[in-house]
mmCIF file of C-alpha atoms in Angstrom:
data_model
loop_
_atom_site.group_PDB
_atom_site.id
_atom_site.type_symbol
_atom_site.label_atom_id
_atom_site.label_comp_id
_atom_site.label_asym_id
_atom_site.label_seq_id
_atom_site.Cartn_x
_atom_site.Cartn_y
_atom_site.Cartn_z
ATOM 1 C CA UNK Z 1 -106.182 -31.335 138.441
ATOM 2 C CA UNK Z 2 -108.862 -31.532 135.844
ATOM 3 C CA UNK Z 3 -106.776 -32.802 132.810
ATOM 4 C CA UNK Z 4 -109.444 -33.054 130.086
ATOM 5 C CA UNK Z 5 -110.356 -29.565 129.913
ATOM 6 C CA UNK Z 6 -107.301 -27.077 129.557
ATOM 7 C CA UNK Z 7 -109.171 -23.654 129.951
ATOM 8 C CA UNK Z 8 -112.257 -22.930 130.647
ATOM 9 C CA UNK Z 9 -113.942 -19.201 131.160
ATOM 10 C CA UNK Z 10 -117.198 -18.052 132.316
ATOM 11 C CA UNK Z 11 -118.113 -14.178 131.539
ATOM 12 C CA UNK Z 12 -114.401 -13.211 131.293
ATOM 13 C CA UNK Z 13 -114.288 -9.271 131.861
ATOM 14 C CA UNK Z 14 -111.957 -6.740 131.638
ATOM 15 C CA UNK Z 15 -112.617 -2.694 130.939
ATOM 16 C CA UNK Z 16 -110.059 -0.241 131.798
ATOM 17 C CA UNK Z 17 -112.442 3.147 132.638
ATOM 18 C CA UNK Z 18 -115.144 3.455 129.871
ATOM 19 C CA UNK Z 19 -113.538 1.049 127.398
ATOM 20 C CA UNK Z 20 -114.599 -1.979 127.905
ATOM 21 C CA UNK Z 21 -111.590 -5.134 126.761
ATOM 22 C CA UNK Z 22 -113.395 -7.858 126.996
ATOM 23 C CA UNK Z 23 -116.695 -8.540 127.645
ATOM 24 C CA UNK Z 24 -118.365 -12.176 128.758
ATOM 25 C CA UNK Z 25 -116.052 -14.198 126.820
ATOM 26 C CA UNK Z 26 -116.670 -17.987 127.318
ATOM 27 C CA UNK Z 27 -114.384 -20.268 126.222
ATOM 28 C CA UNK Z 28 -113.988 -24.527 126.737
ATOM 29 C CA UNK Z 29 -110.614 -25.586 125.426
ATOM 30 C CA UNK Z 30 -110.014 -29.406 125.366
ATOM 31 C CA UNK Z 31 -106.355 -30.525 126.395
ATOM 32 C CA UNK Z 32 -103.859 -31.131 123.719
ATOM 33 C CA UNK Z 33 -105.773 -29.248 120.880
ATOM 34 C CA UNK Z 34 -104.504 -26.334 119.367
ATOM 35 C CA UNK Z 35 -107.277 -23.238 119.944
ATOM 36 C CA UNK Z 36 -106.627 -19.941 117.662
ATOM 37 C CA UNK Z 37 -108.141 -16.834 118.899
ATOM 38 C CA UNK Z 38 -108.450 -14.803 116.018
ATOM 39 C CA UNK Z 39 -109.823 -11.253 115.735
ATOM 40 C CA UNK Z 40 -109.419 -7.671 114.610
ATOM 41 C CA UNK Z 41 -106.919 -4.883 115.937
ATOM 42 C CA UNK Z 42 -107.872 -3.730 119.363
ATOM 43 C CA UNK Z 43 -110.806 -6.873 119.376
ATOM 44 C CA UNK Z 44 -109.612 -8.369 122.942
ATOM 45 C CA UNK Z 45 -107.169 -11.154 122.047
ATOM 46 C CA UNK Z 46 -103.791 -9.596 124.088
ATOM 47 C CA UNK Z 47 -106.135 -8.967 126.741
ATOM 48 C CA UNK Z 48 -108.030 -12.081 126.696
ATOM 49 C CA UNK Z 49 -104.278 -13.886 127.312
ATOM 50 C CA UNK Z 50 -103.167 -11.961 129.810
ATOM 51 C CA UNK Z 51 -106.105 -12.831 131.997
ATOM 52 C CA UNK Z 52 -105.435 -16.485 131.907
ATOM 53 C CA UNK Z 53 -101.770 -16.186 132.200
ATOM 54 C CA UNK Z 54 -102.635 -13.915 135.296
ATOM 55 C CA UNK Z 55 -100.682 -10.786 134.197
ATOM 56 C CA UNK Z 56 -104.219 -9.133 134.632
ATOM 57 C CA UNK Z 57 -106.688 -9.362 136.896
ATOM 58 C CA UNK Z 58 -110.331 -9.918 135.212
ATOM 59 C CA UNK Z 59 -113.373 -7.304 136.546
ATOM 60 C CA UNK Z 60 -115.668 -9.788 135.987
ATOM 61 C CA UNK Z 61 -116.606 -13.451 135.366
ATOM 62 C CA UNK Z 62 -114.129 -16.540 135.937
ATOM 63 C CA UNK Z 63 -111.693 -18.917 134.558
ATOM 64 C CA UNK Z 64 -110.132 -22.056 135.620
ATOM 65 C CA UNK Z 65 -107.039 -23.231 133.985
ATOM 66 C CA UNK Z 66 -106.954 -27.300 134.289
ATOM 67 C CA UNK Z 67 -109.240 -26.744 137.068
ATOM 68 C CA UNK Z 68 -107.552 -23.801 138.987
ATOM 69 C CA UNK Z 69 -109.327 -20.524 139.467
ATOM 70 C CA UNK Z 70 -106.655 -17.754 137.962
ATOM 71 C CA UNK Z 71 -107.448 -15.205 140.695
ATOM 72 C CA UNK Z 72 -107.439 -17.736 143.584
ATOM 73 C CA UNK Z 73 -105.102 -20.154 142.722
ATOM 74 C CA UNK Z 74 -102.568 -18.238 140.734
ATOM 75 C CA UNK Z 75 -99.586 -19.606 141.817
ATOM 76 C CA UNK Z 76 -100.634 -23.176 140.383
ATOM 77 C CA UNK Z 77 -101.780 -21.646 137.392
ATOM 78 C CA UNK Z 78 -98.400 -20.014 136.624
ATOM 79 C CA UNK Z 79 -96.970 -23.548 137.358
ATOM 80 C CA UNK Z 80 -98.677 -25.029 134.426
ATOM 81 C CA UNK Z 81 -97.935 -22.192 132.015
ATOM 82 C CA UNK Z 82 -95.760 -20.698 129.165
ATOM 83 C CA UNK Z 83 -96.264 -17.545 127.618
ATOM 84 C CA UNK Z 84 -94.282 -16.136 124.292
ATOM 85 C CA UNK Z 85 -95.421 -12.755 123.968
ATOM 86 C CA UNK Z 86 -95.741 -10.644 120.566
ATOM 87 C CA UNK Z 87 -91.726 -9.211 121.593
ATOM 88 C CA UNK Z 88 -89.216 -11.594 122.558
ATOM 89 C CA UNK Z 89 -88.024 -11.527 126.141
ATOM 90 C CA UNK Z 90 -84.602 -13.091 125.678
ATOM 91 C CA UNK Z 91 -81.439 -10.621 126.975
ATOM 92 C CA UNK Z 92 -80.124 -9.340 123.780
ATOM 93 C CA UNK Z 93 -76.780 -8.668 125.812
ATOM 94 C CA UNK Z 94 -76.555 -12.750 126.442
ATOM 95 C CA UNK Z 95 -75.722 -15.445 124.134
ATOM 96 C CA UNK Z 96 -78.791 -17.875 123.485
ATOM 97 C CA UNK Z 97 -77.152 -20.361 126.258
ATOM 98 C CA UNK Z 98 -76.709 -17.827 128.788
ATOM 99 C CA UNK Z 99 -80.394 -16.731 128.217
ATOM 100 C CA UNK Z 100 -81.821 -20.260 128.991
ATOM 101 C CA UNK Z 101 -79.434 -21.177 131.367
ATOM 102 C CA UNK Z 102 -80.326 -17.828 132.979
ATOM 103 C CA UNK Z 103 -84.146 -18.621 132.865
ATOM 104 C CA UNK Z 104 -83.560 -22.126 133.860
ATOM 105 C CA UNK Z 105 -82.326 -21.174 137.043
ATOM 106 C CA UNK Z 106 -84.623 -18.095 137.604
ATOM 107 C CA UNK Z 107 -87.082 -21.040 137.648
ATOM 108 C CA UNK Z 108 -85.859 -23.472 140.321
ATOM 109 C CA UNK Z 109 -83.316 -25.586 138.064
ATOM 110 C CA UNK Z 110 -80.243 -26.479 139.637
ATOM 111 C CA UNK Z 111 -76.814 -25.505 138.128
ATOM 112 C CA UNK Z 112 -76.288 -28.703 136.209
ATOM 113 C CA UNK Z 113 -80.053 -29.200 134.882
ATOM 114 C CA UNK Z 114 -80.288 -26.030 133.557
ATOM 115 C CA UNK Z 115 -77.365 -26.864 131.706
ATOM 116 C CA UNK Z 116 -78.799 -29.583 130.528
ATOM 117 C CA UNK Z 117 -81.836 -28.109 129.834
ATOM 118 C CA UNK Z 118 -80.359 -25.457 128.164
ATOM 119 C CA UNK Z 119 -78.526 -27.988 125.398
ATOM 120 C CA UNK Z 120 -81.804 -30.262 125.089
ATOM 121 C CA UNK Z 121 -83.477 -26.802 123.916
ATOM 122 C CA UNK Z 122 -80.811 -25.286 121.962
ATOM 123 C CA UNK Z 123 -80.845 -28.439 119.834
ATOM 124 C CA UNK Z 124 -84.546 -29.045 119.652
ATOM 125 C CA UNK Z 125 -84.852 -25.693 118.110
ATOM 126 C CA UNK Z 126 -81.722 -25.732 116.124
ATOM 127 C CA UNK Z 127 -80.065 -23.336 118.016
ATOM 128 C CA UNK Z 128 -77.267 -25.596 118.739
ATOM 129 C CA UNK Z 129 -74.143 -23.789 116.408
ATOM 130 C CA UNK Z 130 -74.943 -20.343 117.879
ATOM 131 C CA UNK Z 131 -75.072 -21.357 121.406
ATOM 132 C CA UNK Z 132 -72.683 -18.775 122.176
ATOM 133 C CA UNK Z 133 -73.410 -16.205 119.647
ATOM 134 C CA UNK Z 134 -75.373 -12.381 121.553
ATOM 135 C CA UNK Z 135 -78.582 -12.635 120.716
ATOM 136 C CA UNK Z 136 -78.556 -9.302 119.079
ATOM 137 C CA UNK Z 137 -76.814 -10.724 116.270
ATOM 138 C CA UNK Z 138 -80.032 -13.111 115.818
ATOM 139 C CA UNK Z 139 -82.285 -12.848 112.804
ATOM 140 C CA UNK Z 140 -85.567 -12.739 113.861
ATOM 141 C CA UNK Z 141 -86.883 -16.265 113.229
ATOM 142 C CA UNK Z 142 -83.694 -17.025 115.196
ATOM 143 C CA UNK Z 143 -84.819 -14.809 118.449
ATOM 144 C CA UNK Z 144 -88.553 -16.230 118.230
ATOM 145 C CA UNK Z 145 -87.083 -19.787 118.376
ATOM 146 C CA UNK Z 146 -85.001 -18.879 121.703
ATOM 147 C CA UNK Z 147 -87.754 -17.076 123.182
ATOM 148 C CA UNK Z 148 -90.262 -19.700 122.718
ATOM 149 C CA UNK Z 149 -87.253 -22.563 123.802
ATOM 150 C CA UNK Z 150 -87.094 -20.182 127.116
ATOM 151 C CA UNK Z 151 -91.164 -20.450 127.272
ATOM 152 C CA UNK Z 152 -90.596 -24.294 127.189
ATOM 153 C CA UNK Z 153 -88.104 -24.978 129.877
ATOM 154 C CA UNK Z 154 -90.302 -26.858 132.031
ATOM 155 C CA UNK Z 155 -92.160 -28.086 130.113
ATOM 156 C CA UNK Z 156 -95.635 -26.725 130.822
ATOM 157 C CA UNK Z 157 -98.851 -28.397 129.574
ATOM 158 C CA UNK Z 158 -100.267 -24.983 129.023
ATOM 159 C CA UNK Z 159 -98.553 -22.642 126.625
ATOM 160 C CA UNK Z 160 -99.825 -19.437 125.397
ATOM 161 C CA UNK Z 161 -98.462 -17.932 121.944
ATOM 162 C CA UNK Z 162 -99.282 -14.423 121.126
ATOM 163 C CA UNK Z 163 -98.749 -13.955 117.701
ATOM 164 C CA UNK Z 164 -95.675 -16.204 117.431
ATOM 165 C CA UNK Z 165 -94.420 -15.554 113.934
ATOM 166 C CA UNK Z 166 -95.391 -12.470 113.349
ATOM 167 C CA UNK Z 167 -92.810 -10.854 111.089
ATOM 168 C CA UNK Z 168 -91.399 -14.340 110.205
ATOM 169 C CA UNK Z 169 -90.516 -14.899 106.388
ATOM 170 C CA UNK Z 170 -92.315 -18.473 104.992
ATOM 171 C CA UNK Z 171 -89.435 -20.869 105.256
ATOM 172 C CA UNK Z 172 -89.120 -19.817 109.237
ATOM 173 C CA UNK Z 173 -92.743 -19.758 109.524
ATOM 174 C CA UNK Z 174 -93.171 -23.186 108.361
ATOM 175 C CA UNK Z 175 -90.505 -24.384 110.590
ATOM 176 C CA UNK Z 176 -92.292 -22.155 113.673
ATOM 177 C CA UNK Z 177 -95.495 -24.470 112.754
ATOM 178 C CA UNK Z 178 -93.620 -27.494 112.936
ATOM 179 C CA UNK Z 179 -92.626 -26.959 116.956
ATOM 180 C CA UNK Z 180 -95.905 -26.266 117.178
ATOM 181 C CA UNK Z 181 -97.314 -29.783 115.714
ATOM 182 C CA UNK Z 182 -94.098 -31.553 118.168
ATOM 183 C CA UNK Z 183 -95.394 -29.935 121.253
ATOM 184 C CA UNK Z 184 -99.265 -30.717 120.519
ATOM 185 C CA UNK Z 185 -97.794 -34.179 119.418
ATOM 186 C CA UNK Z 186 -96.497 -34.938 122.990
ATOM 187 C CA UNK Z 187 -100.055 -33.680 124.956
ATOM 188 C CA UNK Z 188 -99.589 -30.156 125.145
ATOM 189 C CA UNK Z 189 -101.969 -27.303 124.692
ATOM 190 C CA UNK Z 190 -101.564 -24.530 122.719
ATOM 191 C CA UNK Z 191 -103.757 -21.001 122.862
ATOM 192 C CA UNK Z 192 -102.682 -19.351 119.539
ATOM 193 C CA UNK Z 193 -103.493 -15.651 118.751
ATOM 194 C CA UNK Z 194 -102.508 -14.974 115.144
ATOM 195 C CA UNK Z 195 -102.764 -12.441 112.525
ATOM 196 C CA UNK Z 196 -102.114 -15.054 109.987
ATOM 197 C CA UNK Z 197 -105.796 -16.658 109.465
ATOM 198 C CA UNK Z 198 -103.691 -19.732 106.791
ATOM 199 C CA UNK Z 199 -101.477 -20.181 109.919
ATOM 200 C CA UNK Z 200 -105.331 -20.818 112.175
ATOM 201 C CA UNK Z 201 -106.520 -22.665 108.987
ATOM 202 C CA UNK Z 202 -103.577 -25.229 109.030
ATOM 203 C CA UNK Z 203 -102.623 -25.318 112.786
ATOM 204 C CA UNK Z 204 -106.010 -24.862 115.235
ATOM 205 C CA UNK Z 205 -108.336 -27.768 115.561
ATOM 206 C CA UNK Z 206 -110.901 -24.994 116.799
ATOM 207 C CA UNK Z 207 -110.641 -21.238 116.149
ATOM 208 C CA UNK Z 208 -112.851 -18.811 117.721
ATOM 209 C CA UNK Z 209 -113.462 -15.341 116.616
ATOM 210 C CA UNK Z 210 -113.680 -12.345 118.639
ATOM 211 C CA UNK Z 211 -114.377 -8.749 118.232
ATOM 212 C CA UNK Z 212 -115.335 -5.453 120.277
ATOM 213 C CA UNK Z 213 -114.367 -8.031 123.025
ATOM 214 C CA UNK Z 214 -117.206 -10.998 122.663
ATOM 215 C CA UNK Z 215 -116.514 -14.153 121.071
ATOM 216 C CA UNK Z 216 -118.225 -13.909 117.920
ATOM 217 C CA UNK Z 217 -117.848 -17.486 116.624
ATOM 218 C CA UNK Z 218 -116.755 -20.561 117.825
ATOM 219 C CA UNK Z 219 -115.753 -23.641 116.162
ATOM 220 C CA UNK Z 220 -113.736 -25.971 113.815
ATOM 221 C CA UNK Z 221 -112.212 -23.759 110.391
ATOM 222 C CA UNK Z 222 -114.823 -26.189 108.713
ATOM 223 C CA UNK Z 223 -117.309 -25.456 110.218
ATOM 224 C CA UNK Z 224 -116.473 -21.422 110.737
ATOM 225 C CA UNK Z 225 -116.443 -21.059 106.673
ATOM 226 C CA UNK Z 226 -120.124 -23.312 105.998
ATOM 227 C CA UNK Z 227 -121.484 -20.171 108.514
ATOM 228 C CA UNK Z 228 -121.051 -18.230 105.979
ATOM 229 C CA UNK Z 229 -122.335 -20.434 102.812
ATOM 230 C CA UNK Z 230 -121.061 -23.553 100.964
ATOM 231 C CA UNK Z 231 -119.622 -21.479 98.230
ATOM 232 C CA UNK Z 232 -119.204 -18.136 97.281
ATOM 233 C CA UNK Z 233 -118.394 -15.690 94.341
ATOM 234 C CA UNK Z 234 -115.862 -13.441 93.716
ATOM 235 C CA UNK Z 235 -115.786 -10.966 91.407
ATOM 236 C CA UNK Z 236 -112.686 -9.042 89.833
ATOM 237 C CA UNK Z 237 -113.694 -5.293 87.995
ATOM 238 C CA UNK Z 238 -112.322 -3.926 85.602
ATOM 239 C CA UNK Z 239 -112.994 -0.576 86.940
ATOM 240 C CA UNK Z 240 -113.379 0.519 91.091
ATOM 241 C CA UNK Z 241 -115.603 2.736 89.876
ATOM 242 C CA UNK Z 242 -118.346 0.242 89.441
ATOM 243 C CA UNK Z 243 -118.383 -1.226 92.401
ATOM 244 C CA UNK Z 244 -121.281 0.860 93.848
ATOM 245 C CA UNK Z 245 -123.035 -0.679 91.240
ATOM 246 C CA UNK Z 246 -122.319 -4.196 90.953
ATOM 247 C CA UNK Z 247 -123.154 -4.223 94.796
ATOM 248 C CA UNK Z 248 -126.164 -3.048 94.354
ATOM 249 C CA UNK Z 249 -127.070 -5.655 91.565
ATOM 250 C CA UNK Z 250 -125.862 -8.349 94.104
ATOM 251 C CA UNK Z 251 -128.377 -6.832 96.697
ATOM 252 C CA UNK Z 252 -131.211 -6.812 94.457
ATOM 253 C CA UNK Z 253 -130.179 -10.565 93.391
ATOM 254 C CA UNK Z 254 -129.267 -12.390 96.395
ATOM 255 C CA UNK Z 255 -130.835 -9.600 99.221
ATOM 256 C CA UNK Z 256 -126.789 -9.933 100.976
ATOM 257 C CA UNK Z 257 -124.050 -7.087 100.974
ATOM 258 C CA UNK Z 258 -121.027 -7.998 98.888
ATOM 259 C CA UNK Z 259 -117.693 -8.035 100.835
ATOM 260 C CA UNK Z 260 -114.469 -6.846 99.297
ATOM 261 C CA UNK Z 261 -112.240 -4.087 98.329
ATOM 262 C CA UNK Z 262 -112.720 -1.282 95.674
ATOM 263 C CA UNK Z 263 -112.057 -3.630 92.587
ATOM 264 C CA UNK Z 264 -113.018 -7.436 94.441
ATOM 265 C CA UNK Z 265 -116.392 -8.415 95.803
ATOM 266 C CA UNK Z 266 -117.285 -11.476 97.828
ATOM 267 C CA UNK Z 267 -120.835 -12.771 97.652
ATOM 268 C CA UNK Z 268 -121.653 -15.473 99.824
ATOM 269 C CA UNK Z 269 -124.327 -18.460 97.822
ATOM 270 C CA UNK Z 270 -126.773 -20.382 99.482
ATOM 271 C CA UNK Z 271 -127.788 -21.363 95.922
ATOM 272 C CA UNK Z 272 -124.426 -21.813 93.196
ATOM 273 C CA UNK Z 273 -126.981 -21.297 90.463
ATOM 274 C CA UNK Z 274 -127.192 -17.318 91.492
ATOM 275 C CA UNK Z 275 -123.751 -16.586 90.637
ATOM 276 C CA UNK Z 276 -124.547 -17.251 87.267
ATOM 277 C CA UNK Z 277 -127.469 -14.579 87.490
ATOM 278 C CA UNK Z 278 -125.161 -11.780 88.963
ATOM 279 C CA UNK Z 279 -122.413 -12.615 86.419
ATOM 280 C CA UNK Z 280 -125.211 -12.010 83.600
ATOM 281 C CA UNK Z 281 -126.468 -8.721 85.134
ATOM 282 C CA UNK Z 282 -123.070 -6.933 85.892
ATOM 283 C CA UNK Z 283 -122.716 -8.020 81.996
ATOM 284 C CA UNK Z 284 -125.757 -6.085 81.263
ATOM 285 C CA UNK Z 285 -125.203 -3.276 83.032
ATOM 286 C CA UNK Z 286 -121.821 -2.502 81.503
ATOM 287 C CA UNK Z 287 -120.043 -3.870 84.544
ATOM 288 C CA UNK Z 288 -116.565 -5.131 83.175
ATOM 289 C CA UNK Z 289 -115.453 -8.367 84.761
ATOM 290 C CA UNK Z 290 -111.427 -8.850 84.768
ATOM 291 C CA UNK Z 291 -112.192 -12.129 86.186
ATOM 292 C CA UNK Z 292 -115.024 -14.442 88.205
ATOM 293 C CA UNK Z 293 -115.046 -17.748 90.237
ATOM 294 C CA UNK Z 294 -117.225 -19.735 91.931
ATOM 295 C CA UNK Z 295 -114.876 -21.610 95.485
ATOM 296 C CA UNK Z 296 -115.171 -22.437 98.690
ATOM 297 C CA UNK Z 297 -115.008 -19.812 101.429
ATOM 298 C CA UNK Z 298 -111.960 -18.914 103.486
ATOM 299 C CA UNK Z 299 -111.175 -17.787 106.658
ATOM 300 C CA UNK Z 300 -110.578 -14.348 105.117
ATOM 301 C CA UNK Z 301 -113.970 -14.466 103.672
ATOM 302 C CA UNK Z 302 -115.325 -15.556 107.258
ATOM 303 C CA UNK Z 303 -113.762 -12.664 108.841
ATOM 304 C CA UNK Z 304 -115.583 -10.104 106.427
ATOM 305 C CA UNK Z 305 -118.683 -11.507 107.203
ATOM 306 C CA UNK Z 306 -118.341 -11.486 110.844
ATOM 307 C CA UNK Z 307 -116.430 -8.698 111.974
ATOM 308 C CA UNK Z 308 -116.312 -6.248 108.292
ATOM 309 C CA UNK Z 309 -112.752 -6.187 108.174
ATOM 310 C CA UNK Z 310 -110.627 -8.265 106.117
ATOM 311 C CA UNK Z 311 -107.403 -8.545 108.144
ATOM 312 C CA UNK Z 312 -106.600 -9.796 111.309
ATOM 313 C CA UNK Z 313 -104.137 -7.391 113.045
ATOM 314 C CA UNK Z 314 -102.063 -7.456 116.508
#
């Protein structure tokens, strides 16, 4: 087993009739590093994870997972694999126990360790005082926690989270993020897809980008927001209505496109002293400024730039 390189895809293809998935995605993700796939609605993420879990067979290219081939060698890849899905796949019927004892078993434990197992897991995720509460009297934090304790049963080096706290209010969130930082803590591997781009900021030591299916950008959040400029401006109107034309001062200025919604522009600077200029010139032209700034970019501001939308969705 190659150990130093979790995944690693060559021209990655999957179309379903005309529509085309994914298309040549490559991808080398070191072992025990956190990698966020990131990318708009529809862009290829889902996809793009159920290839290398092997719930779908690729049309094209290849991918190893620590060395084995997905489409030849399956069965070891599923051995070295967790997957937590956007929907939990806990029983909702089943108290949390009886869900990972259940799993435990359905996996090869033996009656006493998946007992075990069960109770390590329960705690770890402080499950432990509802152990024998239904699951469909769970909050939702609460059923994300059991589903991903049922992902970690045995412990996989590999584990695949699709959008794990999606829906999640802060304080759970934060607490979601914190598993995450254990698990990468004690050598494993995480593939994160996320619509949250802070939770990519704070969690993935490289992100890549992807949209229509191709992998748009790859590399460190660092390194993601410099490819856009060191700085950038954003602007606050007064009035939508004047959008139209503060954009078009910022083309004439700085020869770019401003990002941003009706009343918010983003203009990426490859020279700070410009945002002084376009400040001056929306002044002259009657352009009412609620308020400016002059920062560094975000991953929000990235994701404009790259793919035109703003969001990252499912």
């Amino acid at each position: 087993m190659n150990t130093d390189i979790a995944i690693r895809t060559t021209g990655l293809g999957k179309s379903y009739g005309d529509f085309t998935a994914v298309d040549g995605v490559d991808l080398s993700i070191t072992a025990g590093t956190v990698f966020a796939l990131l990318g708009p609605n529809g862009a290829g993420k889902t996809t793009t994870v159920r290839m290398l879990a092997t719930l779908v067979r690729p049309d094209r290219g290849s991918a190893e997972i620590f060395g084995y081939d997905i489409a030849r060698e399956a069965t070891a890849v599923r051995s070295m694999i967790g997957l937590t899905g956007q929907y939990a796949s806990v029983d909702e019927t089943l108290t949390a126990g009886e869900n990972l004892r259940l799993f435990a078993r359905l996996l090869g434990l033996s009656r006493r360790d998946a007992a075990r197992r069960s109770v390590e897991l329960l705690d770890e995720f402080e499950l432990s005082p509802v152990t024998d509460r239904p699951v469909n009297q769970f909050s939702g934090g609460m059923r994300r926690r059991l589903d991903l304790a049922a992902t970690l049963i045995t412990d996989p080096p590999l584990i695949f989270l699709d959008e794990p706290t999606t829906g999640l209010d802060p304080h759970t969130r934060d607490k979601m993020w914190g598993v995450i930082r254990r698990l990468v803590a004690r050598g494993a591997t995480v593939l994160l897809t996320t619509q949250y781009l802070e939770e990519a900021d704070a969690l993935a030591d490289r992100i890549a980008v992807i949209d229509r299916g191709s992998i748009v950008a790859d590399g460190t959040a660092a390194q993601l927001k410099s490819s856009i400029g060191d700085q950038v401006l954003r602007l606050e109107l007064a009035d939508a209505t004047q959008a139209a034309h503060a954009r078009a001062i910022v083309a004439a200025l700085t020869g770019e496109v401003a990002e941003g919604s009706a009343d918010r522009l983003t203009v990426a600077l490859t020279d700070a002293g410009i945002a002084a200029d376009i400040i001056t010139a929306c002044r002259a032209a009657g352009i009412a400024l609620r308020s400016f700034a002059v920062d560094r970019p975000d991953l929000n501001e990235v994701f404009l730039a790259l793919t035109g939308t703003d969001r990252v969705a499912a």
